Short mmCIF file of C-alpha atoms in Angstrom, two decimals:
data_model
loop_
_atom_site.label_atom_id
_atom_site.label_comp_id
_atom_site.label_asym_id
_atom_site.label_seq_id
_atom_site.Cartn_x
_atom_site.Cartn_y
_atom_site.Cartn_z
CA ASN A 1 8.63 -10.00 -10.74
CA ALA A 2 10.03 -8.15 -8.21
CA GLY A 3 11.18 -4.93 -9.48
CA VAL A 4 14.32 -3.10 -7.81
CA THR A 5 15.60 -4.39 -4.86
CA GLN A 6 18.07 -2.99 -2.27
CA THR A 7 19.75 -4.21 0.38
CA PRO A 8 20.48 -3.26 3.10
CA LYS A 9 17.05 -1.25 3.89
CA PHE A 10 18.48 -0.01 7.19
CA GLN A 11 22.66 0.88 8.38
CA VAL A 12 24.96 2.18 10.73
CA LEU A 13 28.42 2.94 10.14
CA LYS A 14 30.90 4.62 12.15
CA THR A 15 33.01 7.76 10.65
CA GLY A 16 35.57 6.16 8.29
CA GLN A 17 34.15 2.53 8.28
CA SER A 18 33.67 1.46 3.97
CA MET A 19 29.48 -0.63 3.21
CA THR A 20 28.22 -1.59 -0.05
CA LEU A 21 24.87 -1.11 -1.31
CA GLN A 22 23.41 -3.43 -2.93
CA CYS A 23 20.69 -2.58 -5.86
CA ALA A 24 19.29 -5.46 -8.26
CA GLN A 25 16.86 -4.94 -10.95
CA ASP A 26 14.95 -8.27 -12.71
CA MET A 27 13.73 -6.06 -15.84
CA ASN A 28 16.23 -6.30 -17.25
CA HIS A 29 16.82 -2.61 -18.13
CA GLU A 30 20.10 -0.88 -19.57
CA TYR A 31 19.81 2.47 -17.32
CA MET A 32 20.61 2.49 -13.92
CA SER A 33 20.87 5.19 -11.12
CA TRP A 34 21.79 6.11 -7.54
CA TYR A 35 20.36 9.28 -5.88
CA ARG A 36 20.55 10.27 -2.23
CA GLN A 37 17.58 12.28 -0.81
CA ASP A 38 18.41 14.75 1.81
CA PRO A 39 15.48 17.34 3.08
CA GLY A 40 15.10 20.20 1.18
CA MET A 41 16.92 18.84 -1.39
CA GLY A 42 15.44 16.62 -3.09
CA LEU A 43 16.91 13.69 -4.63
CA ARG A 44 20.40 14.59 -6.44
CA LEU A 45 22.03 11.88 -9.12
CA ILE A 46 24.83 9.78 -7.36
CA HIS A 47 26.28 7.67 -10.05
CA TYR A 48 24.38 6.27 -12.94
CA SER A 49 24.55 3.80 -15.77
CA VAL A 50 23.47 3.37 -20.01
CA GLY A 51 24.22 0.19 -19.98
CA ALA A 52 27.05 -3.05 -17.73
CA GLY A 53 30.50 -1.61 -18.04
CA ILE A 54 30.26 1.74 -18.42
CA THR A 55 29.01 4.25 -15.87
CA ASP A 56 29.72 7.87 -15.19
CA GLN A 57 28.82 10.53 -12.35
CA GLY A 58 26.00 12.47 -11.21
CA GLU A 59 25.69 15.55 -9.46
CA VAL A 60 27.03 14.97 -6.22
CA PRO A 61 29.89 11.73 -6.93
CA ASN A 62 32.41 12.24 -4.20
CA GLY A 63 32.90 9.87 -1.75
CA TYR A 64 30.94 7.00 -3.79
CA ASN A 65 32.10 4.39 -6.21
CA VAL A 66 29.90 1.53 -8.72
CA SER A 67 30.42 -0.46 -11.29
CA ARG A 68 27.97 -2.14 -13.56
CA SER A 69 29.87 -6.06 -14.08
CA THR A 70 26.21 -7.13 -15.17
CA THR A 71 22.08 -5.59 -16.50
CA GLU A 72 20.38 -6.58 -13.49
CA ASP A 73 23.55 -5.04 -10.59
CA PHE A 74 24.78 -2.13 -9.68
CA PRO A 75 26.66 -1.85 -6.01
CA LEU A 76 27.57 1.10 -4.20
CA ARG A 77 30.37 1.36 -2.98
CA LEU A 78 31.50 3.81 0.69
CA LEU A 79 35.28 4.39 0.56
CA SER A 80 34.93 6.06 3.80
CA ALA A 81 32.34 6.42 5.34
CA ALA A 82 31.37 10.56 6.67
CA PRO A 83 28.25 11.91 8.24
CA SER A 84 27.54 13.98 5.64
CA GLN A 85 26.96 10.48 3.74
CA THR A 86 23.66 10.14 6.42
CA SER A 87 20.97 10.19 3.92
CA VAL A 88 18.43 7.74 1.99
CA TYR A 89 19.81 6.32 -0.80
CA PHE A 90 16.97 5.38 -4.06
CA CYS A 91 18.48 2.73 -6.45
CA ALA A 92 16.27 2.91 -10.30
CA SER A 93 16.32 1.67 -13.32
CA SER A 94 15.04 2.85 -17.21
CA TYR A 95 13.84 0.59 -20.02
CA ARG A 96 15.08 3.20 -22.72
CA VAL A 97 16.01 7.02 -23.03
CA ALA A 98 12.96 9.31 -21.30
CA GLY A 99 11.46 6.62 -20.24
CA GLU A 100 10.50 5.99 -16.50
CA LEU A 101 12.07 5.56 -13.97
CA PHE A 102 11.69 2.71 -11.47
CA PHE A 103 12.78 3.26 -7.25
CA GLY A 104 14.01 0.39 -5.14
CA GLU A 105 12.55 1.36 -1.69
CA GLY A 106 15.28 2.88 -0.84
CA SER A 107 17.92 2.60 1.70
CA ARG A 108 18.09 4.44 5.22
CA LEU A 109 22.05 5.07 6.55
CA THR A 110 23.54 6.64 9.41
CA VAL A 111 26.59 8.00 9.84
CA LEU A 112 27.63 8.35 13.52
CA GLN B 1 20.33 29.27 -8.20
CA LYS B 2 18.46 25.54 -7.99
CA GLU B 3 17.52 24.22 -11.65
CA VAL B 4 14.36 23.63 -10.47
CA GLU B 5 11.90 25.15 -7.64
CA GLN B 6 9.35 23.64 -6.07
CA ASP B 7 7.60 24.91 -2.65
CA PRO B 8 9.03 21.93 -0.35
CA GLY B 9 5.10 22.37 1.46
CA PRO B 10 3.46 21.17 4.27
CA LEU B 11 0.34 21.53 2.19
CA SER B 12 -2.83 20.86 4.11
CA VAL B 13 -6.51 20.59 2.15
CA PRO B 14 -9.62 18.88 3.51
CA GLU B 15 -11.05 16.03 1.48
CA GLY B 16 -12.69 17.06 -1.80
CA ALA B 17 -10.45 19.99 -2.17
CA ILE B 18 -8.81 20.64 -5.53
CA VAL B 19 -4.55 20.60 -4.88
CA SER B 20 -2.58 22.59 -7.44
CA LEU B 21 0.86 21.64 -7.46
CA ASN B 22 4.06 23.68 -9.49
CA CYS B 23 7.80 23.81 -10.15
CA THR B 24 9.82 26.15 -12.18
CA TYR B 25 12.82 25.75 -14.10
CA SER B 26 15.16 27.64 -15.59
CA ASN B 27 16.49 25.99 -18.66
CA SER B 28 14.10 26.06 -21.66
CA ALA B 29 15.81 22.85 -23.24
CA PHE B 30 14.47 20.37 -20.31
CA GLN B 31 12.67 17.51 -22.89
CA TYR B 32 10.58 15.29 -20.60
CA PHE B 33 8.76 16.86 -17.47
CA MET B 34 7.09 13.84 -15.00
CA TRP B 35 4.99 14.30 -11.65
CA TYR B 36 6.31 11.37 -8.96
CA ARG B 37 4.34 9.95 -5.43
CA GLN B 38 5.97 9.14 -2.35
CA TYR B 39 4.33 7.24 0.29
CA SER B 40 6.28 7.68 3.49
CA ARG B 41 9.26 5.87 3.76
CA LYS B 42 9.08 4.00 0.30
CA GLY B 43 10.69 5.03 -3.32
CA PRO B 44 8.89 8.03 -5.35
CA GLU B 45 6.80 5.68 -8.47
CA LEU B 46 5.73 7.76 -11.88
CA LEU B 47 2.16 9.71 -11.78
CA MET B 48 2.60 11.41 -14.56
CA TYR B 49 4.81 12.08 -17.67
CA THR B 50 4.35 15.00 -20.36
CA TYR B 51 6.69 15.86 -23.57
CA SER B 52 5.18 19.25 -24.62
CA SER B 53 3.40 22.25 -23.39
CA GLY B 54 -0.30 21.69 -22.38
CA ASN B 55 -2.79 19.76 -20.17
CA LYS B 56 -2.56 15.81 -19.97
CA GLU B 57 -5.13 13.95 -17.97
CA ASP B 58 -5.58 11.20 -15.78
CA GLY B 59 -8.63 10.33 -14.06
CA ARG B 60 -8.70 12.78 -11.23
CA PHE B 61 -4.81 14.28 -12.55
CA THR B 62 -4.26 16.60 -14.56
CA ALA B 63 -0.51 17.98 -16.40
CA GLN B 64 -0.17 20.90 -17.09
CA VAL B 65 3.27 22.64 -18.78
CA ASP B 66 3.70 25.94 -19.97
CA LYS B 67 7.74 25.77 -21.69
CA SER B 68 7.38 29.80 -22.73
CA SER B 69 6.81 30.54 -18.87
CA LYS B 70 9.04 27.19 -17.26
CA TYR B 71 6.19 26.58 -15.74
CA ILE B 72 4.89 22.98 -14.52
CA SER B 73 1.71 21.89 -12.55
CA LEU B 74 0.17 19.18 -11.48
CA PHE B 75 -3.81 19.54 -10.34
CA ILE B 76 -5.40 16.21 -8.49
CA ARG B 77 -9.30 16.99 -8.37
CA ASP B 78 -11.27 15.58 -5.54
CA SER B 79 -8.57 14.43 -3.31
CA GLN B 80 -8.72 11.38 -0.95
CA PRO B 81 -6.94 11.02 2.39
CA SER B 82 -4.79 8.47 0.71
CA ASP B 83 -3.41 11.42 -2.24
CA SER B 84 -1.16 12.30 0.72
CA ALA B 85 2.25 11.94 0.01
CA THR B 86 5.43 13.73 -1.12
CA TYR B 87 4.66 15.02 -5.35
CA LEU B 88 8.10 15.41 -7.11
CA CYS B 89 8.69 17.40 -10.50
CA ALA B 90 11.17 15.45 -12.53
CA MET B 91 12.73 16.85 -15.92
CA THR B 92 15.06 15.40 -17.84
CA PRO B 93 18.11 17.35 -18.91
CA PRO B 94 18.59 17.93 -22.76
CA SER B 95 20.69 14.78 -23.31
CA GLY B 96 16.75 13.31 -22.51
CA ASN B 97 18.68 10.69 -20.80
CA THR B 98 16.48 9.83 -17.84
CA GLY B 99 19.49 8.55 -15.53
CA LYS B 100 19.84 11.63 -15.20
CA LEU B 101 16.63 13.30 -13.90
CA ILE B 102 16.72 16.74 -12.80
CA PHE B 103 14.33 16.62 -9.34
CA GLY B 104 12.27 19.26 -7.71
CA GLN B 105 11.96 19.17 -3.70
CA GLY B 106 9.16 17.90 -3.13
CA THR B 107 6.46 19.30 -2.31
CA THR B 108 4.15 17.22 1.11
CA LEU B 109 0.87 17.26 0.43
CA GLN B 110 -2.07 16.15 3.54
CA VAL B 111 -5.44 15.24 2.15
CA LYS B 112 -7.42 14.96 5.49
CA PRO B 113 -10.75 13.60 6.24
#
């Protein structure tokens, strides 16, 4: 049972490049979320999904896109990377409303 | 003003000390209250989960919620070097959907042997 798996673990991009952060969970969780973590800011919600085909914006959605075609996968797309998107990104999943969030190990992104 | 305030520390204590970590929040409609522990370069993991006002104990850890004061605490007894981590408080908005957890900034704790 792998839990929540994120790839890649590290990535360096140039300004303007696009990329996709992958997230997969094998716990059959309906709820999946993407957070970014910056020093002094805690974890901030980017996008979340309550099930396949359903997504919604969180606190800081600008510059990011998501889709949820299957229960297992929830990729996060950076459309045109900017230095302000340098951060650690965490994917998380939960099996029910108000349930425990299970996090991946994070993806560290640097935008030059 | 942030919805959830948490002193980022760092907090340094000797082994065996009692540690008190705190968060305040502004929205009285928050429902569920959680503490996550995050080791360096790892994802957060759930430590404690409470709903109502009062205390909840799990081994060396006690979570306390005071809804009237909009204040939550995490106490660690007999602290160990392995407790060195960042502790994040989190709470759910009125909808209760933990897909939209609101986190504090996190407090970095170091327990010295």
